[in-house]
CSV table of C-alpha atoms in Angstrom, one decimal:
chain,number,residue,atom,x,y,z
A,1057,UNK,CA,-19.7,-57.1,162.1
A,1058,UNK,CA,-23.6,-56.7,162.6
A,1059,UNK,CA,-22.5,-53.5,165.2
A,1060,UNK,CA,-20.2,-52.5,163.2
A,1061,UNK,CA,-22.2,-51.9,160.6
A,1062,UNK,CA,-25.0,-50.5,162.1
A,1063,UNK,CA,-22.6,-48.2,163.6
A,1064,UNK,CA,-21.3,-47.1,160.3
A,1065,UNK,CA,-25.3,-46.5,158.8
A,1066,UNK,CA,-26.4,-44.7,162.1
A,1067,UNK,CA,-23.1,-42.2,161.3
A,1068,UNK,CA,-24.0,-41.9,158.2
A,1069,UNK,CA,-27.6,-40.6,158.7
A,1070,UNK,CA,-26.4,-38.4,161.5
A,1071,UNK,CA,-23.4,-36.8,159.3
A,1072,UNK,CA,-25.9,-36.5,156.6
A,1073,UNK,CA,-28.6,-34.2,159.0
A,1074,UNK,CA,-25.3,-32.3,160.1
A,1075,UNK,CA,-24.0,-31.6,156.4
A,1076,UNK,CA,-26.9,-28.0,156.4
A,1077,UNK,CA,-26.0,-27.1,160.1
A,1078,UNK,CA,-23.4,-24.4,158.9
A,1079,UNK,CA,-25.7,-23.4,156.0
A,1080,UNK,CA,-28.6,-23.1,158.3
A,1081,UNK,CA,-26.1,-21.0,160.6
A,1082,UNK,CA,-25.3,-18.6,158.3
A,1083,UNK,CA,-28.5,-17.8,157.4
A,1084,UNK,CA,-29.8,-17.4,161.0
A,1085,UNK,CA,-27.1,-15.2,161.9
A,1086,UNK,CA,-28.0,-12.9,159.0
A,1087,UNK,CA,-31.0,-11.7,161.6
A,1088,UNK,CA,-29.8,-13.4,165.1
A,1089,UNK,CA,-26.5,-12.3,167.1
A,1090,UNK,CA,-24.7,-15.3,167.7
A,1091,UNK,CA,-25.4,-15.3,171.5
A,1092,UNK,CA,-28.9,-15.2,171.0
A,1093,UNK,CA,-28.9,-18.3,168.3
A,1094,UNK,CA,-26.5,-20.2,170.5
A,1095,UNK,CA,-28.7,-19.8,173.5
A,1096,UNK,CA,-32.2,-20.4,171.4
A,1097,UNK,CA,-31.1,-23.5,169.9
A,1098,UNK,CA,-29.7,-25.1,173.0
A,1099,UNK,CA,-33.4,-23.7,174.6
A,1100,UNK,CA,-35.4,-25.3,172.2
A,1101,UNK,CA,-33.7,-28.4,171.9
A,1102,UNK,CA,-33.2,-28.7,176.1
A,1103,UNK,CA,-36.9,-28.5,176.2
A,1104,UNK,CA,-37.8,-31.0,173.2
A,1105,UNK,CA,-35.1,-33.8,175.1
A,1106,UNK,CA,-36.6,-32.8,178.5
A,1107,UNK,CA,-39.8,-33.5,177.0
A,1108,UNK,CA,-38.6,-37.0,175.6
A,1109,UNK,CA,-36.7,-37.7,179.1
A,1110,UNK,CA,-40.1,-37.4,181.3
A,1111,UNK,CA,-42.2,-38.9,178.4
A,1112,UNK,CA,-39.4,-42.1,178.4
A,1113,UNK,CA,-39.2,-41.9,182.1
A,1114,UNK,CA,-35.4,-42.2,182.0
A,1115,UNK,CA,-33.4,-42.4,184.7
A,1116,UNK,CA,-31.2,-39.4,186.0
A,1117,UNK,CA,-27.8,-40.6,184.7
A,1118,UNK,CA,-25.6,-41.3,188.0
A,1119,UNK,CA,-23.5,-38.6,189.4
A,1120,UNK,CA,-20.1,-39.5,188.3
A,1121,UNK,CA,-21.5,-38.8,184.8
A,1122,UNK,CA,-22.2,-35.4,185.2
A,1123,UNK,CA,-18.9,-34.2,184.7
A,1124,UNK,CA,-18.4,-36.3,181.3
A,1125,UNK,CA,-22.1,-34.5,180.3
A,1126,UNK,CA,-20.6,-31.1,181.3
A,1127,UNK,CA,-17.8,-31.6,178.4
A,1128,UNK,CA,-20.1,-33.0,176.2
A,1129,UNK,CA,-22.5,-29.6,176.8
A,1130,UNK,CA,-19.4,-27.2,176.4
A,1131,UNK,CA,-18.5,-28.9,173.1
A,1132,UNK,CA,-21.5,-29.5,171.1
A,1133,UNK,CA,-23.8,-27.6,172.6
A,1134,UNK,CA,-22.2,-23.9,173.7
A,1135,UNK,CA,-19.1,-24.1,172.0
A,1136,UNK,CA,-19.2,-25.3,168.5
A,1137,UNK,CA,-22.4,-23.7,167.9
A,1138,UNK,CA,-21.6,-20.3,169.4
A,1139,UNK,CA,-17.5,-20.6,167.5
A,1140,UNK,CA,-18.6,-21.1,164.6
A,1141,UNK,CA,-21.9,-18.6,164.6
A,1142,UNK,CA,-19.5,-15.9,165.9
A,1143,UNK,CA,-16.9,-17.5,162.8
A,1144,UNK,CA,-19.6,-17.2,160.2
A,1145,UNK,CA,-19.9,-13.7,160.5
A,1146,UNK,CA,-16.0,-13.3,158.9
A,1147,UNK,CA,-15.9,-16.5,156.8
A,1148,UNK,CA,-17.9,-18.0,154.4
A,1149,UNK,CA,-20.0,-21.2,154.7
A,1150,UNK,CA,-17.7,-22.7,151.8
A,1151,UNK,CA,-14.6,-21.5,153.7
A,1152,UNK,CA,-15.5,-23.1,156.9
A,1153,UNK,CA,-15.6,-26.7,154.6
A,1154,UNK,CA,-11.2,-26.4,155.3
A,1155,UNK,CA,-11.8,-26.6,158.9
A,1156,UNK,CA,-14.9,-29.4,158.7
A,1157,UNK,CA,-12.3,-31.4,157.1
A,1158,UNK,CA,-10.2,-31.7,160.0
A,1159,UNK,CA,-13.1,-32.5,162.3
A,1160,UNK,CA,-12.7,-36.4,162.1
A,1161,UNK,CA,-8.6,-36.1,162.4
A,1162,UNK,CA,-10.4,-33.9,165.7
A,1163,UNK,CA,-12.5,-36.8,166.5
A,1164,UNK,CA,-9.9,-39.5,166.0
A,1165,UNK,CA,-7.4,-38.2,168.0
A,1166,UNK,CA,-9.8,-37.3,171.1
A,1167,UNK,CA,-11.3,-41.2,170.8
A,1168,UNK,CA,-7.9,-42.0,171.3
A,1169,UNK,CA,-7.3,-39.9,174.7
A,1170,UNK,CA,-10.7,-40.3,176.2
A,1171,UNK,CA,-11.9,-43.7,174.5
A,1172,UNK,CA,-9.3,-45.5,174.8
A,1173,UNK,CA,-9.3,-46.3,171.0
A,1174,UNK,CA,-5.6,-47.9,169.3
A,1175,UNK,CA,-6.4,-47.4,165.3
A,1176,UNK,CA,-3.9,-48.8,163.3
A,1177,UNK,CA,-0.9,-46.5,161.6
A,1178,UNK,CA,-2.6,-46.8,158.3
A,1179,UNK,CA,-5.5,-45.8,159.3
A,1180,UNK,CA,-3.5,-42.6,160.8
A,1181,UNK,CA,-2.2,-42.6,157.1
A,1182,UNK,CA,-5.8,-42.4,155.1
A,1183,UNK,CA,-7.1,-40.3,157.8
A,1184,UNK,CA,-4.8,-37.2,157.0
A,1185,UNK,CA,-5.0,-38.3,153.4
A,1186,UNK,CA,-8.7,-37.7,153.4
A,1187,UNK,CA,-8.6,-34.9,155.7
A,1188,UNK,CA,-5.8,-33.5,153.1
A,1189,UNK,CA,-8.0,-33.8,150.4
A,1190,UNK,CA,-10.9,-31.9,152.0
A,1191,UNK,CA,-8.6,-29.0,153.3
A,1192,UNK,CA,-7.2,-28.8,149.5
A,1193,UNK,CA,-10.4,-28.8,148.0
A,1194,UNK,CA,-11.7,-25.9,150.0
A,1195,UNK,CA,-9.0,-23.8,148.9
A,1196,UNK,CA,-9.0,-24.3,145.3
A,1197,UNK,CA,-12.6,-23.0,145.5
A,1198,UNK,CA,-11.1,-19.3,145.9
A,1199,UNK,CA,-12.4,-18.5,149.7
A,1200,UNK,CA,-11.2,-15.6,151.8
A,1201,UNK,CA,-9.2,-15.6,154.4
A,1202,UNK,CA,-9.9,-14.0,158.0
A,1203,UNK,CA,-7.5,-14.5,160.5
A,1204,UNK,CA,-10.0,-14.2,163.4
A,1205,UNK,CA,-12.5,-16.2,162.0
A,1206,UNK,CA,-9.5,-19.3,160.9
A,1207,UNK,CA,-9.1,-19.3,164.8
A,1208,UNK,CA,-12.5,-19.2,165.4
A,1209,UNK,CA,-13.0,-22.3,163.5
A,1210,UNK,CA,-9.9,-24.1,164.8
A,1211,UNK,CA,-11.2,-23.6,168.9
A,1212,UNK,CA,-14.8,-25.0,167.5
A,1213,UNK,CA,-13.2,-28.4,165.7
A,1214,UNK,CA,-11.2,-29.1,168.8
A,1215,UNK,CA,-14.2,-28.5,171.0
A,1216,UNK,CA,-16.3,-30.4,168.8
A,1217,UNK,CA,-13.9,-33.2,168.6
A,1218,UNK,CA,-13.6,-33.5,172.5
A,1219,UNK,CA,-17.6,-33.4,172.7
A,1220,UNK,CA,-17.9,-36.5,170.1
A,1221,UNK,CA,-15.7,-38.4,171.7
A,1222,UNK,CA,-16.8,-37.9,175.2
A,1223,UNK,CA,-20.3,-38.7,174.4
A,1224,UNK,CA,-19.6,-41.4,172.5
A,1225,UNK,CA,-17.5,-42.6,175.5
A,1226,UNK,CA,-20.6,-42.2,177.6
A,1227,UNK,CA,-22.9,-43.5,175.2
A,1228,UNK,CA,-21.7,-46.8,175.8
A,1229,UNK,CA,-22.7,-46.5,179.3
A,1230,UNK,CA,-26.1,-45.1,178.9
A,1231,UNK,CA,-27.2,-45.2,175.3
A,1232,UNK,CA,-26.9,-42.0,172.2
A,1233,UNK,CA,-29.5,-40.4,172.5
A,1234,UNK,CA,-29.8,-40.1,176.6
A,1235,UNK,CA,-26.1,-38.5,176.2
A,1236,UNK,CA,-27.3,-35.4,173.6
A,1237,UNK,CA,-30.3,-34.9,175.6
A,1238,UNK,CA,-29.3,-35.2,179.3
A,1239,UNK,CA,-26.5,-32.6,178.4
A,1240,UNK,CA,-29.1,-30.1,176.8
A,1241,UNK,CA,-31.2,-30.9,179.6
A,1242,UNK,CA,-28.0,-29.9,181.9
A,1243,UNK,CA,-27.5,-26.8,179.6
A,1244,UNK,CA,-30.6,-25.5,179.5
A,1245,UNK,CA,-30.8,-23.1,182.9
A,1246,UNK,CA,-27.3,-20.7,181.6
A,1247,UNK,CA,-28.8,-21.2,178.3
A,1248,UNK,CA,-32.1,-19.7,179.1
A,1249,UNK,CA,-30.9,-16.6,181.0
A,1250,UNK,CA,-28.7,-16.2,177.9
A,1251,UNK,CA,-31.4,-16.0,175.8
A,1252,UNK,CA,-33.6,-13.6,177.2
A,1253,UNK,CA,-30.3,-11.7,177.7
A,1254,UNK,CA,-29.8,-11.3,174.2
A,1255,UNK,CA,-33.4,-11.4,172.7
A,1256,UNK,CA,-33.6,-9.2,169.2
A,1257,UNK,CA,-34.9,-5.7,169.4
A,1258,UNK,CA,-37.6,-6.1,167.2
A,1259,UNK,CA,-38.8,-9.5,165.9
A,1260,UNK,CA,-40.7,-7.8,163.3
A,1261,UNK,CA,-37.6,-7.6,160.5
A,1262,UNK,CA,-36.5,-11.1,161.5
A,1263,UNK,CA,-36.3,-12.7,157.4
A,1264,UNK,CA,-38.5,-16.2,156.9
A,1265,UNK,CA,-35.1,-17.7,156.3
A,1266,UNK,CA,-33.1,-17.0,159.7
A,1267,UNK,CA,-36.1,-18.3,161.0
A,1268,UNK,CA,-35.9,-21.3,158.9
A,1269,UNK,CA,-32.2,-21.8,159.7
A,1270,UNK,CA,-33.4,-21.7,163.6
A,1271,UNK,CA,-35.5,-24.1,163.0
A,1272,UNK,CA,-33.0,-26.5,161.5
A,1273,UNK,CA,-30.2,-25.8,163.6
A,1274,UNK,CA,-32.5,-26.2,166.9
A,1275,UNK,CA,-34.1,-29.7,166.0
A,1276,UNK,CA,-32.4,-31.7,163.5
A,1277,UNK,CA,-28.3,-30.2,164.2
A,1278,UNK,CA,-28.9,-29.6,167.9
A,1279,UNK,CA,-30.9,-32.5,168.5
A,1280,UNK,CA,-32.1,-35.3,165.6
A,1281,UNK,CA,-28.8,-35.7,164.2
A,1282,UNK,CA,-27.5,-36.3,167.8
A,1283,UNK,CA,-29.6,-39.3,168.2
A,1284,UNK,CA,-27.9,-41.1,165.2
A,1285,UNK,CA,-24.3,-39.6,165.5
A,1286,UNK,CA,-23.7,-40.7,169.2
A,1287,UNK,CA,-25.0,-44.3,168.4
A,1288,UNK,CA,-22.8,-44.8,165.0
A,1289,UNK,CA,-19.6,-43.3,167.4
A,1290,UNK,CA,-20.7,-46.0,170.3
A,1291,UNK,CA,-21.3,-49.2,168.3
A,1292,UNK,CA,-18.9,-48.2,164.7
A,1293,UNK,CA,-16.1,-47.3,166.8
A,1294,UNK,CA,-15.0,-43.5,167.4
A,1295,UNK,CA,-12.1,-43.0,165.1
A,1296,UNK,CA,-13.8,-45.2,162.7
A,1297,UNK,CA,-16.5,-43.8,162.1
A,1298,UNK,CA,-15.6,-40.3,162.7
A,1299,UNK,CA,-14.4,-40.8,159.7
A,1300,UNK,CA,-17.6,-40.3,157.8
A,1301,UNK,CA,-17.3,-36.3,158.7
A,1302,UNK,CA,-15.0,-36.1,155.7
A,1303,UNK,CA,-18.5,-36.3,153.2
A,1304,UNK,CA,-19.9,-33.6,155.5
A,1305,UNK,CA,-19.1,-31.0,152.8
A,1306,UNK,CA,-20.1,-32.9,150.0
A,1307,UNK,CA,-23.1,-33.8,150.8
A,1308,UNK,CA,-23.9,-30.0,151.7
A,1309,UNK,CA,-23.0,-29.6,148.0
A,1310,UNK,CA,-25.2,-32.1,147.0
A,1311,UNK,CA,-28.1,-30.5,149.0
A,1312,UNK,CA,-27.1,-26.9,147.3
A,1313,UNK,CA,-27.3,-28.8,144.0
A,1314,UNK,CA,-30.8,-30.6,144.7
A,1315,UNK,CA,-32.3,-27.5,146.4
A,1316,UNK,CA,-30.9,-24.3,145.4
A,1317,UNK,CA,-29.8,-25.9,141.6
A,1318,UNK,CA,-26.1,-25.0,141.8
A,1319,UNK,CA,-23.4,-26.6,139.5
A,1320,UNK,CA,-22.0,-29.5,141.2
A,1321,UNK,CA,-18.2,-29.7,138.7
A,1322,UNK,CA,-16.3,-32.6,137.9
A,1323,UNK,CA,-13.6,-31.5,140.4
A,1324,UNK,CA,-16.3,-32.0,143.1
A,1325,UNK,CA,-17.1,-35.6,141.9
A,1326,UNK,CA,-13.7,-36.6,141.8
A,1327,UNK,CA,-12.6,-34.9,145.0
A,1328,UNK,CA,-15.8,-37.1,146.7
A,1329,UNK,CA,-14.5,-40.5,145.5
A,1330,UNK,CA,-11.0,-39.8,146.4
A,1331,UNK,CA,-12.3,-39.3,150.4
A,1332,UNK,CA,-15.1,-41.8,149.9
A,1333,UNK,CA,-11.9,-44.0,149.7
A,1334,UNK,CA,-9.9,-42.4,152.2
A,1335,UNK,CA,-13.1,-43.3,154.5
A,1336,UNK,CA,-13.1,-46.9,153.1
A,1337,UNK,CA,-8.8,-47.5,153.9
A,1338,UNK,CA,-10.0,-46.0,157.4
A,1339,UNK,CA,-12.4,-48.1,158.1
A,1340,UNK,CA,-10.1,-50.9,157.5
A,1341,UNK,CA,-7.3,-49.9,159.6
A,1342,UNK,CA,-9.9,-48.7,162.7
A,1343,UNK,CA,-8.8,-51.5,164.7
C-alpha cells in the first residue's frame, strides 16, 4: 500500500509539471520550426542527464536494455515532442486537450502488451468513462478541426503511450529517472546534428516567450517531470496510474486561471470531479 501510494503522489507531481508542456510548445513554435525545438530540447536535456549520469557515476545500463531505451527515445523524446510541435501549428492548445484525454487509455493498453499488467474489466469500464469525459469536454469548448493535425495527434498519443509503458517497464529494472536520462543521453548524437541543421536564421526576432517555452519544455517536460512520472508508473502500477493523465488538462486550466487570470466555468469544475472519480474507480480496479 506504502508503494502504491507513493507511486500514485510521484504521478501526480509528474502529470502536474507535464500539464504546461503543450502550452509551452505552442508558444515556442510561434519562433522555432518544430525540427529545431524537437532537436533543442532533446539537446539540452541529453546534456543536463549526461551531466547527472557522470556526477552520479551510474552505471551504463547493460546491453540488452538498449533496445527498450531506443523505444523509450522514439516515444518521448523524438516523437511526441516533434508530432505534436508539427500538430500545434494546425490545432489549438485547447484542441489537443481531446487527444491528451486518450493518452492514459494509450498508456493502459501498452502496460498491458509490454508490462505485462491484467487490470480488472471495471477498471477498462472507468477508464473509457473518464477518457469519455475528457474527449467530450474538449469539444463542447468550440475547437477547430484539422484533419492533419487530428492525425498528428493520434501517431503522438500512441507513441507516447508505448514510451510510458516501456520505461516504466524498464524502470523497474534500473530505477525512473536512469530510464528518461539514459535514453536522452542515447538521443543526443541524431539530435545534435538535427539541431544545427535546423538552427533559426536570425536569433535576433526570437520573442522572450518562445524562449520561455524552450526553457520549459527542455528541463521540466523533457526532463524534471520524467524523474517523477517513470517512478509513479514503476511503483503505482502502469495502467493505474496512467490514469492520472486524465487531470492533465485541468490542471493546465488551472495554471491559465492562476497565471494568465482566465475564467475557469462551472462546466470545468464539474467536468474535473466527474474524471477525478473516473481516476478513483480506476485505481480500484488496477489489479
Amino acid at each position: 500500500m506504502k508503494t502504491s501510494m507513493e507511486g500514485w503522489g510521484s504521478g501526480l507531481t509528474g502529470v502536474v509539471i507535464f500539464s504546461g508542456s503543450l502550452p509551452a510548445t505552442r508558444l515556442a513554435v510561434g519562433d522555432f520550426s518544430p525540427l529545431f525545438l524537437t532537436s533543442a530540447r532533446a539537446v539540452i536535456a541529453g546534456t543536463l542527464a549526461a551531466i547527472f549520469l557522470l556526477a552520479l557515476r551510474q552505471v551504463r545500463p547493460p546491453r540488452e536494455n538498449l533496445l527498450p531505451l531506443a523505444v523509450v527515445a522514439l516515444g518521448v523524446v523524438v516523437g511526441f515532442p516533434l508530432l505534436t510541435a508539427i500538430a500545434l501549428q494546425y490545432v489549438t492548445a485547447a484542441h489537443s486537450a481531446v487527444f491528451i484525454g486518450l493518452l492514459p487509455l494509450a498508456t493502459a493498453i501498452f502496460g498491458v502488451l509490454r508490462g505485462g499488467e491484467r487490470p480488472k474489466p471495471l477498471f477498462w469500464l472507468f477508464s473509457c468513462i473518464g477518457s469519455a469525459t475528457v474527449v467530450g469536454f474538449a469539444l463542447t469548448a468550440g475547437v477547430g478541426i484539422s484533419l492533419v493535425g487530428d492525425l498528428l495527434m493520434v501517431a503522438a498519443i500512441i507513441l507516447c503511450g508505448l514510451g510510458y509503458a516501456e520505461g516504466a517497464k524498464l524502470s523497474r529494472a534500473i530505477g525512473g529517472w536512469q530510464v528518461i536520462c539514459w535514453a536522452l543521453v542515447l538521443s543526443l548524437p541524431p539530435m545534435a546534428i538535427i539541431a544545427l541543421l535546423w538552427l533559426p536564421d536570425a536569433w535576433s526576432g526570437i520573442a522572450p516567450s518562445a524562449w520561455a517555452g524552450l526553457f520549459y519544455v527542455s528541463v521540466f517536460s523533457m526532463l524534471v517531470g520524467f524523474f517523477f512520472w517513470y517512478r509513479g508508473l514503476a511503483k503505482g502500477g502502469i495502467a493505474a496510474v496512467g490514469q492520472l493523465q486524465l487531470l492533465q488538462p485541468f490542471f493546465g486550466l488551472l495554471i491559465a486561471a492562476v497565471l494568465l487570470h482566465e475564467k475557469v466555468s462551472p462546466v470545468m469544475i464539474v467536468t474535473t470531479l466527474a474524471v477525478v472519480l473516473c481516476v478513483a474507480g480506476a485505481r480500484k480496479f488496477a489489479r
